[in-house]
Coordinates of C-alpha atoms in Angstrom, one line a residue:
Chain A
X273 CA -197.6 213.0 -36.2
X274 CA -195.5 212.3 -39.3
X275 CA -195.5 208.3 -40.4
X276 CA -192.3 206.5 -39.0
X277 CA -191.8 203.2 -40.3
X278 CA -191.1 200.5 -39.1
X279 CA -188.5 198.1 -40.6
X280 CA -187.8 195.1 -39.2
X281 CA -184.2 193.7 -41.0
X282 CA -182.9 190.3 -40.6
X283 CA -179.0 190.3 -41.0
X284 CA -176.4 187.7 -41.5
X285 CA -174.1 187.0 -38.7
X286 CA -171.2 187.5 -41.3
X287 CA -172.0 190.5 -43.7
X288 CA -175.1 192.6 -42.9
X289 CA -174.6 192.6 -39.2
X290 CA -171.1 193.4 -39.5
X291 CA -172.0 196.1 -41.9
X292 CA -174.5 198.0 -39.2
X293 CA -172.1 197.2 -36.9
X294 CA -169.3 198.9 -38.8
X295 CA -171.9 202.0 -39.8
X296 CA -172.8 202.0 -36.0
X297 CA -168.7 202.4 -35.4
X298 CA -167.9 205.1 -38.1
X299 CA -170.7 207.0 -37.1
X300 CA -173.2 207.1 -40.1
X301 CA -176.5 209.2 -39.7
X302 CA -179.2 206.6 -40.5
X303 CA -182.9 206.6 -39.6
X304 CA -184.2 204.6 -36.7
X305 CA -186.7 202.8 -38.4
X306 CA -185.0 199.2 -38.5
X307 CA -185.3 196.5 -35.9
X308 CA -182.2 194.2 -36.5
X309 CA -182.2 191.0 -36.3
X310 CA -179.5 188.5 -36.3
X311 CA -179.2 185.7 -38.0
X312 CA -176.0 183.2 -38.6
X313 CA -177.2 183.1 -42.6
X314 CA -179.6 184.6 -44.5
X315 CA -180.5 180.5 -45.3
X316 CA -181.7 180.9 -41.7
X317 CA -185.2 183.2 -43.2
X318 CA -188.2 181.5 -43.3
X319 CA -191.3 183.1 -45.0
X320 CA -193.0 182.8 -42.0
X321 CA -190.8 185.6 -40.5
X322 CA -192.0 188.1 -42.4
X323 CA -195.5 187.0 -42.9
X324 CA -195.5 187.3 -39.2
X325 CA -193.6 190.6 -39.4
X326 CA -196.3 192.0 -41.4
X327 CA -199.4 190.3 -39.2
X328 CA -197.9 192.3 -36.6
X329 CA -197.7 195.5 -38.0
X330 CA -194.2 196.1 -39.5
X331 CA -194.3 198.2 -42.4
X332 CA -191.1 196.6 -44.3
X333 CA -188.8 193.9 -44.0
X334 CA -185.4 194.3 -44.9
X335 CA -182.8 190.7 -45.6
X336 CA -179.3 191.7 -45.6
X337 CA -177.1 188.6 -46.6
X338 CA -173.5 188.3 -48.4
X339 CA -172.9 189.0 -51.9
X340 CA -173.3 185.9 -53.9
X341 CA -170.4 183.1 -53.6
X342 CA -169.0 185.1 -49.9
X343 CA -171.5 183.0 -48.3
X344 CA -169.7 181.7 -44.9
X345 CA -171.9 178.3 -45.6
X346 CA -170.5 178.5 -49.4
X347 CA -174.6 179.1 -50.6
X348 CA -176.9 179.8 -47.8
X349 CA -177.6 183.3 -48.9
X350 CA -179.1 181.6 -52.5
X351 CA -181.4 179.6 -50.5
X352 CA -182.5 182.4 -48.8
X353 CA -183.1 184.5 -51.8
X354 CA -185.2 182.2 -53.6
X355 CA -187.1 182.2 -50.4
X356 CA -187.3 185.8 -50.3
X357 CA -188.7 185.6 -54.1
X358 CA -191.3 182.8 -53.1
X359 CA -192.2 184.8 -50.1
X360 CA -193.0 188.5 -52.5
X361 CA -195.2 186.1 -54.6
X362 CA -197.3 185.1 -51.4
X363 CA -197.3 188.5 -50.3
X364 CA -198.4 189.8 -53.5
X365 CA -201.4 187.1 -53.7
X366 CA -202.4 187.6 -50.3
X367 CA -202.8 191.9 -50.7
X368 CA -199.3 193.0 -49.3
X369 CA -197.6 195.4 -51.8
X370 CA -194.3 193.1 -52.5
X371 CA -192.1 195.4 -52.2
X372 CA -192.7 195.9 -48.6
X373 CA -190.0 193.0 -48.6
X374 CA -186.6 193.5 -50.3
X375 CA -183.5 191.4 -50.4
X376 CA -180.2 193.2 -50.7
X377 CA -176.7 191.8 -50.0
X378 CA -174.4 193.9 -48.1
X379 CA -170.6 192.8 -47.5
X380 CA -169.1 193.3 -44.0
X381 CA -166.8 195.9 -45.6
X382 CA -170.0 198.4 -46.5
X383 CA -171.2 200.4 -44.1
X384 CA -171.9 203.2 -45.7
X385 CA -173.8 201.3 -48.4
X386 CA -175.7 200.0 -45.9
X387 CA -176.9 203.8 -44.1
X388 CA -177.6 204.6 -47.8
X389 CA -179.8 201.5 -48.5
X390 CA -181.8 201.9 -44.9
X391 CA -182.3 205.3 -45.7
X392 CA -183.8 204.7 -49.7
X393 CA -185.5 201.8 -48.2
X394 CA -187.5 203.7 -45.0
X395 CA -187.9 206.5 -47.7
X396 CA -189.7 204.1 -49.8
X397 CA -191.7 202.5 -47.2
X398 CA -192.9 206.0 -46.2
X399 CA -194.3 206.7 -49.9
X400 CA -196.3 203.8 -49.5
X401 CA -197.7 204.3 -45.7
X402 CA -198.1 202.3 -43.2
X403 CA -198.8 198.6 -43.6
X404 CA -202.9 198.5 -44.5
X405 CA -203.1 195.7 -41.4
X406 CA -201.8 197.8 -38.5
X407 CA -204.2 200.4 -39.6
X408 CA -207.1 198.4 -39.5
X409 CA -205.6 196.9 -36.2
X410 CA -205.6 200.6 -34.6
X411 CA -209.0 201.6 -36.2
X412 CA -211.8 198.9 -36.3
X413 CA -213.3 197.5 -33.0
X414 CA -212.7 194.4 -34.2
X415 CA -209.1 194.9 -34.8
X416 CA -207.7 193.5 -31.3
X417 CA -209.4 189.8 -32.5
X418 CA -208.0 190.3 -35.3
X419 CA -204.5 190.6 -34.7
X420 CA -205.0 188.0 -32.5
X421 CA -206.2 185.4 -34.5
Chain B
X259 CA -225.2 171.0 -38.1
X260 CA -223.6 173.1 -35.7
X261 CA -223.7 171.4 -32.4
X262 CA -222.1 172.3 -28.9
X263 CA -220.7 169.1 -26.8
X264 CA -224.1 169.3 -24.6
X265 CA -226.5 169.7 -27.9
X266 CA -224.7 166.9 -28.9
X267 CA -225.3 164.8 -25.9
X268 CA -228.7 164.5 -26.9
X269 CA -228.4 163.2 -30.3
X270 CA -225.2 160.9 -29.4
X271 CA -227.0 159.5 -26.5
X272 CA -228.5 157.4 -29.9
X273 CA -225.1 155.2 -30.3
X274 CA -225.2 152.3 -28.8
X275 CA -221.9 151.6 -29.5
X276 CA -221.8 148.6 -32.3
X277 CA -218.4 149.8 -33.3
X278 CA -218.7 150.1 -36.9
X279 CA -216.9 153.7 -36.8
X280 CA -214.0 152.1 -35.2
X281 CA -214.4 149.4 -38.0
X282 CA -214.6 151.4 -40.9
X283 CA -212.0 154.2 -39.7
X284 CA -208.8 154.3 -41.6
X285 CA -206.9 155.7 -38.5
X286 CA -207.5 153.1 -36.2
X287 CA -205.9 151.0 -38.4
X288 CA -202.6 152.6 -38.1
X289 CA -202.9 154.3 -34.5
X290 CA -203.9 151.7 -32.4
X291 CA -205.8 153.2 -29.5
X292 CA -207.7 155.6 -31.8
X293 CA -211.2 154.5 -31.7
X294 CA -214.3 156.7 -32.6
X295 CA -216.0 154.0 -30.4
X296 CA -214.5 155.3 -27.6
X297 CA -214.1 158.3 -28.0
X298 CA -217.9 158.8 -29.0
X299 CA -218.7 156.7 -25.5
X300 CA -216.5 158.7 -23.2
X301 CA -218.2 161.7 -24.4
X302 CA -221.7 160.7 -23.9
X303 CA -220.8 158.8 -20.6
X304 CA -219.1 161.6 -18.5
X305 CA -215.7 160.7 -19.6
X306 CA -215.4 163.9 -21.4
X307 CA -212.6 165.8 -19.3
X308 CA -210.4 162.1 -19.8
X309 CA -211.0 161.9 -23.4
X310 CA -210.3 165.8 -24.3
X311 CA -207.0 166.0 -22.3
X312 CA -205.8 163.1 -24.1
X313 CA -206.1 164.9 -27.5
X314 CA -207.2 162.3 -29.5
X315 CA -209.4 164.4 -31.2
X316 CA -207.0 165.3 -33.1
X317 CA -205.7 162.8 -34.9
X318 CA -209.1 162.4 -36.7
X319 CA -208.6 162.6 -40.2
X320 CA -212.0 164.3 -40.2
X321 CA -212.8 162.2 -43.5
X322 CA -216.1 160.8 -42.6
X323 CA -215.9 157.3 -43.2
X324 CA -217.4 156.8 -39.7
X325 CA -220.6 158.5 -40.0
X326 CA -221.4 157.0 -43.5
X327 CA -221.3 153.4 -41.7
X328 CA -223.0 154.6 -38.9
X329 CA -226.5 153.2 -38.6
X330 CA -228.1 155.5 -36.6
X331 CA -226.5 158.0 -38.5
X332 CA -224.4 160.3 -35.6
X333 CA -223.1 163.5 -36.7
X334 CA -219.8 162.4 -35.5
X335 CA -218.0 164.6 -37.5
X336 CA -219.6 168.0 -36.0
X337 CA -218.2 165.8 -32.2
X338 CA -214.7 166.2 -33.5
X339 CA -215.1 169.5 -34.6
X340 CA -216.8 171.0 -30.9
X341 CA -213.9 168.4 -29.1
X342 CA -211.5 170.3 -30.9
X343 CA -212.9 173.9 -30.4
X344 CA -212.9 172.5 -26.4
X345 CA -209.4 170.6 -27.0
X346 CA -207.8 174.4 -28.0
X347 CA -209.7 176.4 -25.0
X348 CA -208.0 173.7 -23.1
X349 CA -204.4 174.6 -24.3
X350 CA -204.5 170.8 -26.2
X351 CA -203.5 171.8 -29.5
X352 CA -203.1 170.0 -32.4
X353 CA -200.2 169.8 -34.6
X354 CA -200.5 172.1 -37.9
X355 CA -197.9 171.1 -40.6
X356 CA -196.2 174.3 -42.2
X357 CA -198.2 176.4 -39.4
X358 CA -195.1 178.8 -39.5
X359 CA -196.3 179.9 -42.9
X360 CA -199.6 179.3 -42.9
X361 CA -201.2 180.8 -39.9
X362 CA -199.9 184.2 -40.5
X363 CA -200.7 184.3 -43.9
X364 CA -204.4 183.5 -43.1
X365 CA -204.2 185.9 -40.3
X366 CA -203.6 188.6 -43.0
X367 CA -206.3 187.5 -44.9
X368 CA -208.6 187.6 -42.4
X369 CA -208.0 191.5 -41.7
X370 CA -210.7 193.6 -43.8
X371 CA -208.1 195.8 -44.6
X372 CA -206.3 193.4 -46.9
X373 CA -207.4 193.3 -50.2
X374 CA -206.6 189.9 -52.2
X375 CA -205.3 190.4 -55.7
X376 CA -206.7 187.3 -57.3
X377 CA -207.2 188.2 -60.7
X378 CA -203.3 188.7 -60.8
X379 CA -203.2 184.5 -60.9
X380 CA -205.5 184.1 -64.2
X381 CA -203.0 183.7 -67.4
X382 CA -204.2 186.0 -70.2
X383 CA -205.9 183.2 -72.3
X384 CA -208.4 182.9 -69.6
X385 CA -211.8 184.5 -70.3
X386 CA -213.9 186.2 -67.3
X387 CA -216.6 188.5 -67.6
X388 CA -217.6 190.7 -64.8
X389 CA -221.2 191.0 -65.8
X390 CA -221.6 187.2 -65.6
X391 CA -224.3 185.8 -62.8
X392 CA -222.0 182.9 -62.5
X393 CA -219.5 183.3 -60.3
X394 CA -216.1 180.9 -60.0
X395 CA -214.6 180.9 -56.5
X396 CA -211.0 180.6 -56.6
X397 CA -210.2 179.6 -53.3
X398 CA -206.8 179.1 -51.8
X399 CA -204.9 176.6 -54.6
X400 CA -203.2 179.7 -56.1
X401 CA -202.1 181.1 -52.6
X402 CA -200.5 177.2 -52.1
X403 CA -198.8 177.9 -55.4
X404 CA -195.4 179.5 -54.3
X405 CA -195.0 177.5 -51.0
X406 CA -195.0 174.0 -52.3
X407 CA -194.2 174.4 -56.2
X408 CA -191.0 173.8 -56.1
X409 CA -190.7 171.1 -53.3
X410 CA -193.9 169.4 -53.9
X411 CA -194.8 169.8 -57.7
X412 CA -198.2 171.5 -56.6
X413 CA -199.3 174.0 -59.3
X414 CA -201.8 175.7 -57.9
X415 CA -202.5 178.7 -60.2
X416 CA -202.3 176.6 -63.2
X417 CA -205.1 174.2 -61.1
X418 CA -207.1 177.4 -61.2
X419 CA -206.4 178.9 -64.8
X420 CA -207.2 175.4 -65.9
X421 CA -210.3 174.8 -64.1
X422 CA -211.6 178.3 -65.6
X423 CA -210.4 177.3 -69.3
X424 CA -212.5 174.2 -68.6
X425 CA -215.4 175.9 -68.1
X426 CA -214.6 178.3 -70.9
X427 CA -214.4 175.4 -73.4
X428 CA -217.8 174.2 -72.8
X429 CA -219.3 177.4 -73.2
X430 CA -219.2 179.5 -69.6
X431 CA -217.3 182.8 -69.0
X432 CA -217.6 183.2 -65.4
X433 CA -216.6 186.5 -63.5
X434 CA -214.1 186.1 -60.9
X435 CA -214.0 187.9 -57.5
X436 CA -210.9 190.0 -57.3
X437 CA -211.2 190.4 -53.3
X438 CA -212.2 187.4 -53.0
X439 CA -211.6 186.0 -49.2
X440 CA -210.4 182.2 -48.3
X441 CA -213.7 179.8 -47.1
X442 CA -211.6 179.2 -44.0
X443 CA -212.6 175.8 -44.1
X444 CA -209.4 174.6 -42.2
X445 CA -210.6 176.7 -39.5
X446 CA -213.5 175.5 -39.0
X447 CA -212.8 172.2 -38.9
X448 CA -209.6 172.9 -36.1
X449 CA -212.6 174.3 -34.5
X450 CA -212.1 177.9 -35.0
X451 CA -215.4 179.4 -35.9
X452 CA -214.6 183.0 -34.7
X453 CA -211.8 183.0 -37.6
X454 CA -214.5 181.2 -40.0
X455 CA -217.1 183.9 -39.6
X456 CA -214.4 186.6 -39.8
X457 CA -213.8 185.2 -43.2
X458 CA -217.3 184.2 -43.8
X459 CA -219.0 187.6 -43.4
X460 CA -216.2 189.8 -45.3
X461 CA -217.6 187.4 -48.5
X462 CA -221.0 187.4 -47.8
X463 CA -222.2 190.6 -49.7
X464 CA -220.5 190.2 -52.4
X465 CA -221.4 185.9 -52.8
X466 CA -224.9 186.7 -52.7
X467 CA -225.4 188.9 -56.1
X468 CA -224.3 185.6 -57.8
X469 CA -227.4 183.2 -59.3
X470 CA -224.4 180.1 -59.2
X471 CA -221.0 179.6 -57.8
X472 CA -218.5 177.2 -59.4
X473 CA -215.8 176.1 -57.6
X474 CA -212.7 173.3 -58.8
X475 CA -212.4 173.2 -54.6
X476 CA -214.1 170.2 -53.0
X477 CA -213.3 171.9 -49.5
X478 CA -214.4 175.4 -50.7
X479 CA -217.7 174.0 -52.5
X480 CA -218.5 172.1 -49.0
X481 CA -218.0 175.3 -47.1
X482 CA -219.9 177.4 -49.2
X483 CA -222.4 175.0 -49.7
X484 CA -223.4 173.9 -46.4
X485 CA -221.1 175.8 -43.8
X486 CA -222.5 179.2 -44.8
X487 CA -226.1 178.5 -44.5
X488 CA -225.7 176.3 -41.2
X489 CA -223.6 178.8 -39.4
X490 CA -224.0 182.0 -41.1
X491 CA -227.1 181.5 -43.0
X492 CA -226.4 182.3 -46.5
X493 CA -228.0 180.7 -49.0
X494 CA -225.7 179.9 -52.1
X495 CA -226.5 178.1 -55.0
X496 CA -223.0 176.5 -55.3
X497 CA -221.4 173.4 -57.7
X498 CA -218.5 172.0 -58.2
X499 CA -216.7 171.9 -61.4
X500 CA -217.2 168.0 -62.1
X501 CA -221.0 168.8 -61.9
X502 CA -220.7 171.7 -64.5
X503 CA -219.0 169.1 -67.0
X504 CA -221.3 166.3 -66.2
X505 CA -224.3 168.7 -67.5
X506 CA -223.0 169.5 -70.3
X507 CA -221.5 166.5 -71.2
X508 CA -222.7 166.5 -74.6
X509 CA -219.9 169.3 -75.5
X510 CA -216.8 166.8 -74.4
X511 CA -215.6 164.8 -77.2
X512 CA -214.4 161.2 -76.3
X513 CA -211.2 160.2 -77.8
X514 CA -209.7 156.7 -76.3
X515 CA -206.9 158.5 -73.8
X516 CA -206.2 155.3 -71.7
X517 CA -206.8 154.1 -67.9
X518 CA -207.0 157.0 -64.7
X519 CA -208.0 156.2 -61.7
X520 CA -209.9 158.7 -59.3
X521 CA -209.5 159.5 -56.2
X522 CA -212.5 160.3 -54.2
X523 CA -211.7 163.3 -51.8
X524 CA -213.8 163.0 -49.1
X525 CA -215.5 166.4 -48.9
X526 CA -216.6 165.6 -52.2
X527 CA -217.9 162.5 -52.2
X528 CA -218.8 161.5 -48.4
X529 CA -219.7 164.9 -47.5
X530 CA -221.4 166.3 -50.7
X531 CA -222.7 162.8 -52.3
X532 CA -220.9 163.6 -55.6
X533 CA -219.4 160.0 -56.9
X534 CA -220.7 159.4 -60.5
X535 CA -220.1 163.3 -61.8
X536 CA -216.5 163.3 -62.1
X537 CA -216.4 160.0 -63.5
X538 CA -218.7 160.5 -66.2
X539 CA -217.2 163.6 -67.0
X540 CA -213.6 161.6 -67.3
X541 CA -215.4 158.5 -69.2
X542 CA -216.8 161.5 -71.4
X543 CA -214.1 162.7 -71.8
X544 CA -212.1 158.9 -72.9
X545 CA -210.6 157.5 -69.9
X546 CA -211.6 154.7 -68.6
X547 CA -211.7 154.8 -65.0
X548 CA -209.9 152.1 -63.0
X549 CA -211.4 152.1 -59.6
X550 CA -209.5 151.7 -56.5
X551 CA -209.6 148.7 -53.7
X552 CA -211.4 151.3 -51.5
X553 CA -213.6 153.9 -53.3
X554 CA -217.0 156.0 -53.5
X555 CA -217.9 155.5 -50.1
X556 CA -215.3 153.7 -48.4
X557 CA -212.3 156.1 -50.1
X558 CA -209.1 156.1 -48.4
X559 CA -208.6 159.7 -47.2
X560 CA -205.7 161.4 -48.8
X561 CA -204.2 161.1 -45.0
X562 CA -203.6 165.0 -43.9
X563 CA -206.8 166.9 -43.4
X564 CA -206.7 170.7 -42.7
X565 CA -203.1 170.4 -42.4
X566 CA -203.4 168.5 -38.7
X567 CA -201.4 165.5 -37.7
X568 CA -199.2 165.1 -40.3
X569 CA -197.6 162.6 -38.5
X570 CA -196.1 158.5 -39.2
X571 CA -199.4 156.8 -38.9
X572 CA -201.1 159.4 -41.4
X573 CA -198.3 158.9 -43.8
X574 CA -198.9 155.0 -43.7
X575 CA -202.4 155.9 -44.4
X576 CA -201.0 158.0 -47.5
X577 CA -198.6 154.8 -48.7
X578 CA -201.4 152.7 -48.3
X579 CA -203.4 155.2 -51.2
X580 CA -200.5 155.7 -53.4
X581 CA -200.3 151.7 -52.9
X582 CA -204.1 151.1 -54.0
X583 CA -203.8 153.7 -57.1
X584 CA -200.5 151.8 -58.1
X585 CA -202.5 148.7 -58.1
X586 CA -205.0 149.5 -60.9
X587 CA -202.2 150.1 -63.6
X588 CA -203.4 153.4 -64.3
X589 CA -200.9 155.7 -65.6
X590 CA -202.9 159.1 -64.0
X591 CA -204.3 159.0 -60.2
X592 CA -207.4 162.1 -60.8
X593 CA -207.6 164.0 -57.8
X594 CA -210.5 166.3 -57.3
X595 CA -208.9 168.6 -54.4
X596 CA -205.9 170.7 -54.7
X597 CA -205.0 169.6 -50.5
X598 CA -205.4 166.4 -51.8
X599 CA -203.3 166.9 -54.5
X600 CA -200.2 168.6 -52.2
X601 CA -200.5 165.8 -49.6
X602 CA -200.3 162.8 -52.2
X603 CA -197.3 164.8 -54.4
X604 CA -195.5 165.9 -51.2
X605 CA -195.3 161.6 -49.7
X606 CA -194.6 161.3 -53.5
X607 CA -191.8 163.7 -53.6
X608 CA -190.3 162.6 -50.3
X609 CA -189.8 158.7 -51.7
X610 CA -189.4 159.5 -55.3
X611 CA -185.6 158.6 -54.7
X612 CA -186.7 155.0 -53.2
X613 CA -188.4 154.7 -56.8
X614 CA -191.9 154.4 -55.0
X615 CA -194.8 155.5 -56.5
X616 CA -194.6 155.8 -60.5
X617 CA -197.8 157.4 -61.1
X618 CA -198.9 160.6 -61.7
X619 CA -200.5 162.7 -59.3
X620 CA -202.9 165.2 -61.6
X621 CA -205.8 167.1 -60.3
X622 CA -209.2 166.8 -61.9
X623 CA -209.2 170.2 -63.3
X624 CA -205.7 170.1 -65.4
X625 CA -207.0 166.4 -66.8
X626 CA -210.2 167.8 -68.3
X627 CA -209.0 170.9 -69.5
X628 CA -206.7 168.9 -71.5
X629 CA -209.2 166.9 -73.0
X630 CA -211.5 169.4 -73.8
X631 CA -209.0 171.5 -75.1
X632 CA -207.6 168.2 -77.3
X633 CA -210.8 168.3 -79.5

């Protein structure tokens, strides 16, 4: 069976979700590897999402926030890109390839950019495989306490 | 020692309740109600079920002033740790500050299938030599780096580089361990072996090929020290950084650098017995060490240990530290563990704006690489 990834996005209320929601409307061909999910501001992401995200197997994690200054709470989507950027350093100490996590700011007007950047982005992920812990969740007796822990 | 709650019945059955742990214990001077005299008697006395629903056991600060005092000596430390392990079965958890972050990312390191990058943290003027029989355990300060840099001040992968420099300046080029796992002391002492031993054996193999382990990590160098050969029976010759300097204290050059004073972690001091190393590696070094109202022995604990209770009464406990370093005049407060370190600069941080607490906050590692690197 070929490797499907899966994404898990977390979307502004504003741009991003409006942006799947307008791709969904006009009809775009996209891959069904992302798992949306809403969020009134990309200030709402915590690191602990997508730590979590990744514990339980995701293979990516997509943020999709306004472009800079459209920000419906005038700079919500900064905060949560300097999150983002603390969060890659963590993952990159802690053994997760960084860019496994991307931040990209999609208005509500882009649709098509968005198909485009879930398509380059589950591309991507499927170059690198699947996430290393859901492998060894599947594989290693162990790997039930594991995920558990 | 690694007790269960009925192993322990036997050796507790020993207290006969004088009440110097509830004396001597920091918390029960902010949390009324929180007495180790109690709570050590309702264990032995069948009150177990009443005292383990209440949770108490949690708000220990696990800092071993108690069992110091005690005069028949009570391993009351490896109580709390068993209540706790009985507290979680029980669904009586404790409260884990910034668990949101930190559980998952320890979760990831625990998998085998992770491989840590640590060697990505060393700056490029740091010398490591992977043929060395010495080894330096990085531990978790780097990993703390990104989370509270920029809201606490805690610089945790310049803690590390400089702890390596130090040793590089008086002559050791340690290797480093790029897969290198956590020592999952946190866990432990929540009362989570099966996560400790998850940890524990993935770094076993690779541990043992070294003759000595240095470590900057007062929590790791406990673990490592006396964790893995009670519960997993490895036998490592492990020291901490302080010790390193204090033996080759003839290599520091003394140059008159003004008053610090120290702050005695306790899994350093209480729990390892190390007091007079640091210091004479600071004196050596040119400070002269102010000490604080409570120290050596009797230290105040930094107030948050293994990220539990973070609560009002441990942030008194906290004021009353940053109060007692204030006191001595020193410009520095030297602070041998990066937790430590975070716990002091966050309380710090939070009532910098009330203009409380002009001192600086500096772990033991950064001050001495300084020095050495001075002469």
């Amino acid at each position: 069976m070929t490797f499907e990834p899966k994404i898990i996005t977390f979307m502004c209320n504003w741009c991003g979700y409006a942006a799947a929601d307008l791709a969904g409307v006009s009809r775009l061909q996209y891959p069904a590897t992302v798992r949306i999910i809403r969020t009134m501001c990309t200030g709402r992401f915590d690191p602990g999402f997508v730590l979590r995200a990744f514990e339980k197997g995701a293979d990516g994690v997509l943020v999709c926030g306004c472009h800079p200054g459209d920000c419906q709470y005038i700079e919500g989507n900064l905060k949560g890109k300097d999150r983002v950027e603390m969060t890659q350093k963590m993952l990159e100490g802690i053994g997760i390839d960084p860019e496994r996590l991307r931040l990209e700011w999609v208005s509500a007007s882009e649709g098509p950019i968005f198909a485009e950047l879930v398509r380059e982005f589950s591309e991507t992920i499927r170059k690198k495989g699947p996430n290393p812990l859901k492998e060894s969740v599947s594989k290693t007796e162990g790997g039930e306490e594991v995920a558990q822990i | 020692m690694a007790t269960t709650i009925a192993d322990a019945r036997n050796i507790f059955i020993q207290c006969y309740q004088c009440g110097v742990c509830s004396g001597s214990c920091p918390k029960s001077r902010v949390l009324p109600g929180f007495l180790p005299r109690r709570m050590l008697f309702q264990m032995i006395n069948g009150f177990e079920e009443r005292q383990l629903e209440s949770g108490l056991g949690w708000e220990c600060l696990t800092c071993g002033k108690c069992q110091v005092h005690c005069p028949q000596g009570i391993d009351i430390m490896g109580l709390v740790r068993d209540m706790r392990s009985k507290m979680t079965s029980r669904g009586v958890n404790g409260l884990v500050a910034h668990d949101s972050i930190l559980a998952p990312m320890y979760s990831i390191m625990a998998s085998p299938a992770i491989k840590p990058k640590k060697s990505m943290y060393l700056s490029d003027d740091v010398k490591t030599d992977p043929n060395s029989k010495t080894l330096f355990f990085i531990g978790c300060a780097p990993h703390l780096d990104a989370p509270f840099r920029d809201d606490v001040g805690f610089k945790g992968i310049d803690v590390t580089n400089d702890a390596i420099k130090a040793l590089n300046l008086v002559g050791i080029v340690p290797a480093v361990l790029d897969d290198e796992k956590c020592c999952a002391h946190d866990y432990l002492w929540r009362g989570d072996r099966a996560v400790f031993e998850a940890f524990g054996r993935q770094n076993a193999a690779a541990l043992q090929k070294f003759d000595t382990i240095i470590t900057a990590c007062p929590e790791c160098y406990r673990t490592l020290a006396v964790e893995y050969k009670d519960l997993l029976g490895i036998e490592l010759n492990v020291k901490h950084l302080s010790e390193v300097l204090a033996e080759n204290i003839d290599k520091i050059k003394s140059k008159d650098r003004g008053e610090v004073t120290y702050h005695d972690s306790c899994r350093l001091g209480r729990f390892m017995n190390i007091y007079d190393e640091p210091r004479e590696a600071l004196e050596a070094a040119g400070y002269t060490v102010k000490e604080m109202t409570e120290s050596r022995e009797d230290a105040l604990c930094c107030g948050v240990p293994t990220w539990v209770s973070c609560n009002d009464e441990n942030k008194k406990i906290r004021e009353q530290k940053l109060d007692y370093a204030l006191a001595t005049g020193a410009k520095r407060l030297v602070v041998p563990c990066p937790k430590c370190e975070i716990h002091l600069k966050c309380l710090q941080a939070d009532l910098s704006e009330e203009g409380k607490y002009p001192i600086e906050i500096v772990n033991f590692a950064t001050v001495m690489k300084e020095s050495l690197e001075e002469d």
